[in-house]
Coordinates of C-alpha atoms and ligand atoms in Angstrom, one line a residue:
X146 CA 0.0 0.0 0.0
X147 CA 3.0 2.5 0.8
X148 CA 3.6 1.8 -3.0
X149 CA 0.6 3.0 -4.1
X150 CA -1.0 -0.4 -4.9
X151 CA -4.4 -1.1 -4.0
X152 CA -4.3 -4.5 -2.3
X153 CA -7.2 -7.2 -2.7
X154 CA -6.8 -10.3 -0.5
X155 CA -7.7 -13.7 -1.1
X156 CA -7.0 -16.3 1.4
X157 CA -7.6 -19.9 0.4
X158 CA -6.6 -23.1 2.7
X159 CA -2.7 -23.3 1.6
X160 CA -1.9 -19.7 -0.2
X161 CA -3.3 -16.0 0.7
X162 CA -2.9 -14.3 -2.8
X163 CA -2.6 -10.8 -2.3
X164 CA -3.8 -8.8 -5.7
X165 CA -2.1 -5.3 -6.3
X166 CA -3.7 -2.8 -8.9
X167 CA -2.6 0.5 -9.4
X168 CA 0.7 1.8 -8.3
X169 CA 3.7 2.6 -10.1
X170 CA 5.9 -0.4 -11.7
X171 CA 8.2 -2.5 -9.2
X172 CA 10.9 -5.2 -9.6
X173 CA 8.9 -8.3 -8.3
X174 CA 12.7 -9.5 -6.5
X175 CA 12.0 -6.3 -4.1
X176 CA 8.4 -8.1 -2.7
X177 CA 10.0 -11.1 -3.2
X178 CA 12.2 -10.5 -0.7
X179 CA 9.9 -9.8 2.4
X180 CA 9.0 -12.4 4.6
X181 CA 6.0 -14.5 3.9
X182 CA 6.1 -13.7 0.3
X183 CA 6.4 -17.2 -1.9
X184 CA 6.0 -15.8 -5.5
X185 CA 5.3 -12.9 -7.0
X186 CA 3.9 -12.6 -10.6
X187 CA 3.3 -9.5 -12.8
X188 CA 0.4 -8.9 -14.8
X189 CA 1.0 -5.9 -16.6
X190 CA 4.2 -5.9 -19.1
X191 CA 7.0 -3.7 -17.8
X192 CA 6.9 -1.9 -21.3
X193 CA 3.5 0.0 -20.6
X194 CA 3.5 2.7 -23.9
X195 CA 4.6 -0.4 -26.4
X196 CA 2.1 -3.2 -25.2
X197 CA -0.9 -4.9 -26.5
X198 CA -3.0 -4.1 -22.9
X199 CA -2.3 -0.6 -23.6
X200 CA -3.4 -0.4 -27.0
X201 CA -5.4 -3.0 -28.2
X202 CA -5.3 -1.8 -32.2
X203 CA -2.4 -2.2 -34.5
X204 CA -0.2 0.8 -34.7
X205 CA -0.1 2.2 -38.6
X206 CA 2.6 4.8 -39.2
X207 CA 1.7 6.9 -42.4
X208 CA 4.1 8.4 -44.8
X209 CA 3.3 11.7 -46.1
X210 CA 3.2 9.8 -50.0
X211 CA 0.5 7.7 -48.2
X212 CA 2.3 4.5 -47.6
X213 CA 2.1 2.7 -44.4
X214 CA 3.3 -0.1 -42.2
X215 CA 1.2 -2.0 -39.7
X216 CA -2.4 -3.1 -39.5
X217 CA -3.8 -4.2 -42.6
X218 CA -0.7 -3.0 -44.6
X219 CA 1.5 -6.0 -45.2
X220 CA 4.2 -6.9 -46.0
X221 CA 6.1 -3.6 -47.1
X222 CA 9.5 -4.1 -48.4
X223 CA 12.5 -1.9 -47.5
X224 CA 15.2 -3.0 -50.5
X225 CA 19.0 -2.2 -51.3
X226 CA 22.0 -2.4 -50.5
X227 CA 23.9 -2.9 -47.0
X228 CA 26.3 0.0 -47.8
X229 CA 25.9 3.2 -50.1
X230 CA 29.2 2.6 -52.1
X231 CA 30.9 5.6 -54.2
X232 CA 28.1 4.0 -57.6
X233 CA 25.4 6.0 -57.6
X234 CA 24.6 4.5 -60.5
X235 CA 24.7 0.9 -59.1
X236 CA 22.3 2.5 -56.4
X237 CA 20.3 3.7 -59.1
X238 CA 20.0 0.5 -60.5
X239 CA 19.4 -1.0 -57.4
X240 CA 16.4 1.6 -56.6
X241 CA 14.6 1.6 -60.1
X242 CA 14.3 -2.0 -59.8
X243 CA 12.6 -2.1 -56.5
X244 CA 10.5 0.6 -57.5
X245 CA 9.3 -1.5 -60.5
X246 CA 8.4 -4.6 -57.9
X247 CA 5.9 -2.2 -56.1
X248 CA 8.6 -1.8 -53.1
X249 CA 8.3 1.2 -50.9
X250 CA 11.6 1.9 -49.1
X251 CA 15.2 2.5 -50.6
X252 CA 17.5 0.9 -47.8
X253 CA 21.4 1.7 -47.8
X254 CA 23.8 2.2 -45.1
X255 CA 25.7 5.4 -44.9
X256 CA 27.5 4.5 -41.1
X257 CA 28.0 1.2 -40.7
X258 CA 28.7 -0.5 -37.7
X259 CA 31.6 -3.4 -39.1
X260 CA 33.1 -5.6 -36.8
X261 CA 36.9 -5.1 -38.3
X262 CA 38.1 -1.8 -37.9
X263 CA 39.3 -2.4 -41.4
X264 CA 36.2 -2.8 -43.4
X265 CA 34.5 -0.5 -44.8
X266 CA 32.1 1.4 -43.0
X267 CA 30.4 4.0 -45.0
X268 CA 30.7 7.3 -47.3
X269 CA 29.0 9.0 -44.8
X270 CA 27.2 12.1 -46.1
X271 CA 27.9 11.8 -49.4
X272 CA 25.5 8.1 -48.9
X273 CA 22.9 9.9 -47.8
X274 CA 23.2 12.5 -50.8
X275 CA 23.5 9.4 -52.7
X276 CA 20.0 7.8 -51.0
X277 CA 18.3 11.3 -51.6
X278 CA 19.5 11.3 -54.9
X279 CA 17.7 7.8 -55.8
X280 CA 14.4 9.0 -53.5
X281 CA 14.0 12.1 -56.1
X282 CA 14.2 9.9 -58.9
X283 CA 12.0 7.0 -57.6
X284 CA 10.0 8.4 -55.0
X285 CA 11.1 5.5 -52.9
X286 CA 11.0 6.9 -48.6
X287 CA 14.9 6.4 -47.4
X288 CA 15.4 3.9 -44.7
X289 CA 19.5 4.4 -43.2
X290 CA 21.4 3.8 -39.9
X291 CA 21.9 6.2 -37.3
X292 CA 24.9 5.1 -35.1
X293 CA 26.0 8.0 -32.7
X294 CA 24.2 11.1 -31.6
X295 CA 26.4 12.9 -33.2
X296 CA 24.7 12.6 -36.9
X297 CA 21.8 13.0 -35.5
X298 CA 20.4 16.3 -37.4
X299 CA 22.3 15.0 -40.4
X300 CA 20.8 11.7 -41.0
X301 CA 17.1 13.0 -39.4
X302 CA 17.5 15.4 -42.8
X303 CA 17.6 12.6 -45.0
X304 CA 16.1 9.4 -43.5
X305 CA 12.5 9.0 -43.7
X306 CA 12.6 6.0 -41.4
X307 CA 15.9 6.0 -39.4
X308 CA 17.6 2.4 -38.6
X309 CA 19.2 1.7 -35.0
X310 CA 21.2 -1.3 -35.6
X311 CA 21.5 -4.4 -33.7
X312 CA 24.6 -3.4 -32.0
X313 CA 23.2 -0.1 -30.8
X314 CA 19.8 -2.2 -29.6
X315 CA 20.8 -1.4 -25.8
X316 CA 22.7 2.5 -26.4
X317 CA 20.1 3.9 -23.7
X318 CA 21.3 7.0 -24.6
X319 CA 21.0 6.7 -28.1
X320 CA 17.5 5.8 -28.0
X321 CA 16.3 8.6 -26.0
X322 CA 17.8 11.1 -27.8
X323 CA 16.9 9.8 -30.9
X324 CA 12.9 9.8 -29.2
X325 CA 13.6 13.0 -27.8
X326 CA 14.7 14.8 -31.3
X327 CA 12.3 13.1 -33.8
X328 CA 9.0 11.7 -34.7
X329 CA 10.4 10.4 -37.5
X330 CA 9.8 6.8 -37.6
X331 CA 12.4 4.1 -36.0
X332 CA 13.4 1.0 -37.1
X333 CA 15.1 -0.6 -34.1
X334 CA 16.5 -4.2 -34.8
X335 CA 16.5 -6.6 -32.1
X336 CA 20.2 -7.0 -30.5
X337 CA 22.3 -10.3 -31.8
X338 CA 21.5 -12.1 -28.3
X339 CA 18.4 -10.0 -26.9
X340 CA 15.3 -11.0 -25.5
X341 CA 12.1 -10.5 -26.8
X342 CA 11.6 -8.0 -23.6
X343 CA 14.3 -6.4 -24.0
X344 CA 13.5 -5.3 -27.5
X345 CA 10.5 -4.3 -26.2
X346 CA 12.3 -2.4 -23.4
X347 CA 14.4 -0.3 -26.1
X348 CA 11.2 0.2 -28.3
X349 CA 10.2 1.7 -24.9
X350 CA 13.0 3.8 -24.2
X351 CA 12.2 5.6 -27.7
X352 CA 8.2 5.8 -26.6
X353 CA 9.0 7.3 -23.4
X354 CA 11.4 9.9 -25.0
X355 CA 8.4 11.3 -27.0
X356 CA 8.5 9.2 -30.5
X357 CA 5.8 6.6 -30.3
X358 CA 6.6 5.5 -34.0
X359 CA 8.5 2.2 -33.3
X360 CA 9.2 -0.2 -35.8
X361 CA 10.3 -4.1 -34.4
X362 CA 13.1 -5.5 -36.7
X363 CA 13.9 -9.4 -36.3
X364 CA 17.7 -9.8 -37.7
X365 CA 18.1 -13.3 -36.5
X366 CA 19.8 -13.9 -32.9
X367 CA 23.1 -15.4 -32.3
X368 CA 22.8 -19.4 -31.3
X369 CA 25.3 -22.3 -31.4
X370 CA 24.2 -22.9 -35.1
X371 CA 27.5 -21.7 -37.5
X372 CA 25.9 -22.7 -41.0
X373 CA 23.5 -19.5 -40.5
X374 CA 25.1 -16.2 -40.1
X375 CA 22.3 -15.9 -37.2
X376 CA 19.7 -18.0 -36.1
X377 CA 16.0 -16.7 -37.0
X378 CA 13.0 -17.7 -35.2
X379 CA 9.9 -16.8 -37.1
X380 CA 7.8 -17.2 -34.3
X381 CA 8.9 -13.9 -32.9
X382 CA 6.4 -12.8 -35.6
X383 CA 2.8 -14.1 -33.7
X384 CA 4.5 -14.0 -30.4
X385 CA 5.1 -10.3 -30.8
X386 CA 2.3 -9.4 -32.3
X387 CA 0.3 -10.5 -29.1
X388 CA 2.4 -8.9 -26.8
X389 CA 2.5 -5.4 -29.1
X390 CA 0.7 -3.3 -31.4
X391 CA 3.9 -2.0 -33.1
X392 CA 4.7 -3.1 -36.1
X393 CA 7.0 -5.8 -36.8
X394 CA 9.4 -6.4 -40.1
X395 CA 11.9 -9.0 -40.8
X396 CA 15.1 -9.5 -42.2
X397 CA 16.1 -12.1 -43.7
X398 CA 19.3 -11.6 -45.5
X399 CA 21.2 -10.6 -41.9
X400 CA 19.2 -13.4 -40.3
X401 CA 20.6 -16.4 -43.0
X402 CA 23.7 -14.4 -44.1
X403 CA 23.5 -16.6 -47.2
X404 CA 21.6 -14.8 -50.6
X405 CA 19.8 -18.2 -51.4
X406 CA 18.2 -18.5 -48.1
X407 CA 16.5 -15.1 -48.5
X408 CA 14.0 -16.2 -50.8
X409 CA 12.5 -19.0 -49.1
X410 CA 12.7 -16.6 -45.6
X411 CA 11.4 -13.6 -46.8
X412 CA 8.2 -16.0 -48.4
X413 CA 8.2 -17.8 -44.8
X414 CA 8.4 -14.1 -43.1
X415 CA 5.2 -13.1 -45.2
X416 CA 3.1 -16.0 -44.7
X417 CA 3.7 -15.8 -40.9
X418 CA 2.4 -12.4 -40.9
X419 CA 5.0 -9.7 -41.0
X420 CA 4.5 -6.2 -41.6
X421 CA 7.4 -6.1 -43.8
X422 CA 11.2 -7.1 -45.2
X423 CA 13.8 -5.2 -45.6
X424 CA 16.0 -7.1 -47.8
X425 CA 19.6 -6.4 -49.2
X426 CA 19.7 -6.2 -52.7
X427 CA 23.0 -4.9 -54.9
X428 CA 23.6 -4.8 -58.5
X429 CA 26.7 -7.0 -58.3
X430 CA 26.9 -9.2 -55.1
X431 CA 30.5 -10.5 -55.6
X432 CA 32.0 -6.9 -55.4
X433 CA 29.8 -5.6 -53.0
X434 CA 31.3 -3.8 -50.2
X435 CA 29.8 -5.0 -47.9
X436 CA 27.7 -7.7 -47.1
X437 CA 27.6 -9.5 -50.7
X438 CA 27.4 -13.2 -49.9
X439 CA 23.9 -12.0 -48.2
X440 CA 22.7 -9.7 -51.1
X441 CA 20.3 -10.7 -53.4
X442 CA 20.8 -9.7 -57.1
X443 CA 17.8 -7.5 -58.6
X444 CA 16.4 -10.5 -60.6
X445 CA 16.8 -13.0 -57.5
X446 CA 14.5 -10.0 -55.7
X447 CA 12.2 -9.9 -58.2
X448 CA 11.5 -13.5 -57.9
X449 CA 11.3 -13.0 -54.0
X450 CA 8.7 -10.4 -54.6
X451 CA 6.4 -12.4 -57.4
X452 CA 6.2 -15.2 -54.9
X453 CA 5.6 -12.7 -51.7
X454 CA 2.6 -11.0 -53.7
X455 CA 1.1 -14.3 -54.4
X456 CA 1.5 -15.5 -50.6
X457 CA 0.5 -12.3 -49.2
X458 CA -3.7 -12.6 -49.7
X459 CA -2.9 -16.0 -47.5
X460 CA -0.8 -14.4 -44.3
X461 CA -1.7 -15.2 -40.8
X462 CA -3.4 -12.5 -38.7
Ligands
LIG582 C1 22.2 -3.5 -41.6 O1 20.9 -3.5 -41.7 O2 22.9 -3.2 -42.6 C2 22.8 -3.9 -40.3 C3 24.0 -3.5 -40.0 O3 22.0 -4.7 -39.6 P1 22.1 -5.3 -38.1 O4 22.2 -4.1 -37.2 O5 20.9 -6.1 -38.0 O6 23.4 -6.1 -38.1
LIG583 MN1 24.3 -5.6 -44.0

């Protein structure tokens, strides 16, 4: 009661339950701790703004060219390469052919978070003039990584959806100042060995900051399993959908790591139910900069997309 809680007690022949409604949110170990308690179980998610109880309808974030992601709008497809390399016209290429398919978003790394310091890891800038170059001449909304707080104003001016990557999945900071500064719509990507809760914590970080326009990006977690990059678990796709009314997309080229494997994902992703792919795609895989073994040439995506259209009237939900 000190907490706030309004306490209903049930006493039966073994246990005395003790129901506590109101209140602000606890860590169950604290009341787990006094004396006389057994067990204590919460009801309400710890990630109040992002869950399912708190909003029972899908959340739909709107574009200003009309397009939009969640609810009855699926799947969207966010297409292109992993890195903006110094070929705008291989971009171009890249773009035009996605636009073709019916695709919506242009997606292309202009900071990349690479695991050597010797890899490349972006043009910076001159990507995102790149990206904005291709949107003018397609239409096609921008999707591109934001990795420090530093580029914040810079890639908020060109990114229509910004990405925070995997690795970045837990930068508290980065999250709220990212839902502090912008509206602009988030694509956070679940963390290589993050919890379902936890990605719903971040996506709560972002809501709490001010920006409720969260998307949920499955990349494949890391397992014991080595002939995957990652290890994706499609489930994620029902089991989040339950527990949130943001949107959820997947990823299947970071989540197999192997461009084959993307088709038969990104159909899999679809007929489960997801709002969306975002799918690497590059005009010439083997000299890609980054990422090639993963990328999908423009007439393997076109494939992907023939087969997703005719799945999509059949997806779960
Ligand atoms: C990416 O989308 O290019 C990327 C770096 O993804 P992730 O953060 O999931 O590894
Ligand atoms: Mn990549």
């Amino acid at each position: 009661k000190k907490r706030g809680f309004d306490a209903h007690v049930s006493s039966g022949e073994v246990h005395t339950v003790i129901g506590c409604v109101g209140g602000k949110i606890i860590d169950p170990r604290d009341i787990e701790l006094l004396d006389g308690v057994k067990e204590v179980k919460t009801i309400r998610e710890p990630f109040r703004l992002a869950s399912r109880d708190r909003k029972s309808e899908d959340t739909v974030i709107e574009f200003e060219n009309g397009v939009k992601i969640g609810g009855a709008n699926r799947p969207v497809a966010m297409v292109g390469p992993c890195s903006v390399e110094d070929d705008y016209e291989g971009l171009r290429q890249v773009a035009f052919a996605a636009k073709e398919l019916g695709c919506q978003f242009l997606r292309g790394g202009a900071f990349k978070p690479r695991t050597s310091p010797y890899d490349f890891d972006g043009l910076g800038e001159k990507g995102l003039q790149y990206l904005a170059q291709a949107k003018e001449e397609t239409g096609l909304l921008v999707v591109t990584e934001l990795m420090d707080s530093t580029d914040l104003e810079l890639v908020c001016k060109y990114a229509d959806v910004i990405q925070i990557g995997a690795r970045n999945m837990q930068n508290f900071d980065l999250l709220k100042e990212v839902g502090h500064y912008t509206k602009k719509p988030i694509l956070l990507k679940r963390g290589l060995s993050s919890t379902l809760q936890e990605l719903l914590m971040s996506a709560e970080y972002i809501m709490a900051s001010g920006n409720p326009n969260v998307i949920l990006c499955e990349r494949g977690i890391r397992t014991f399993e080595t002939s995957t990059r990652n290890t994706i678990d499609l489930t994620v796709v029902p089991l989040l959908h339950s527990l949130t009314h943001l949107p959820i997309i997947i990823d299947p080229s970071h989540a197999t790591g192997v461009a084959r494997l993307v088709h038969p994902v990104s159909v899999a992703a679809t007929a489960i139910g997801a709002d969306g792919l975002i799918i690497e795609v590059h005009n010439d895989p083997p000299h890609a900069k980054c990422d090639g073994a993963q990328s999908q040439t423009p007439e393997m995506f076109a494939e992907t997309m023939k087969v997703v259209n005719q799945i999509r009237p059949y997806a779960c939900r």
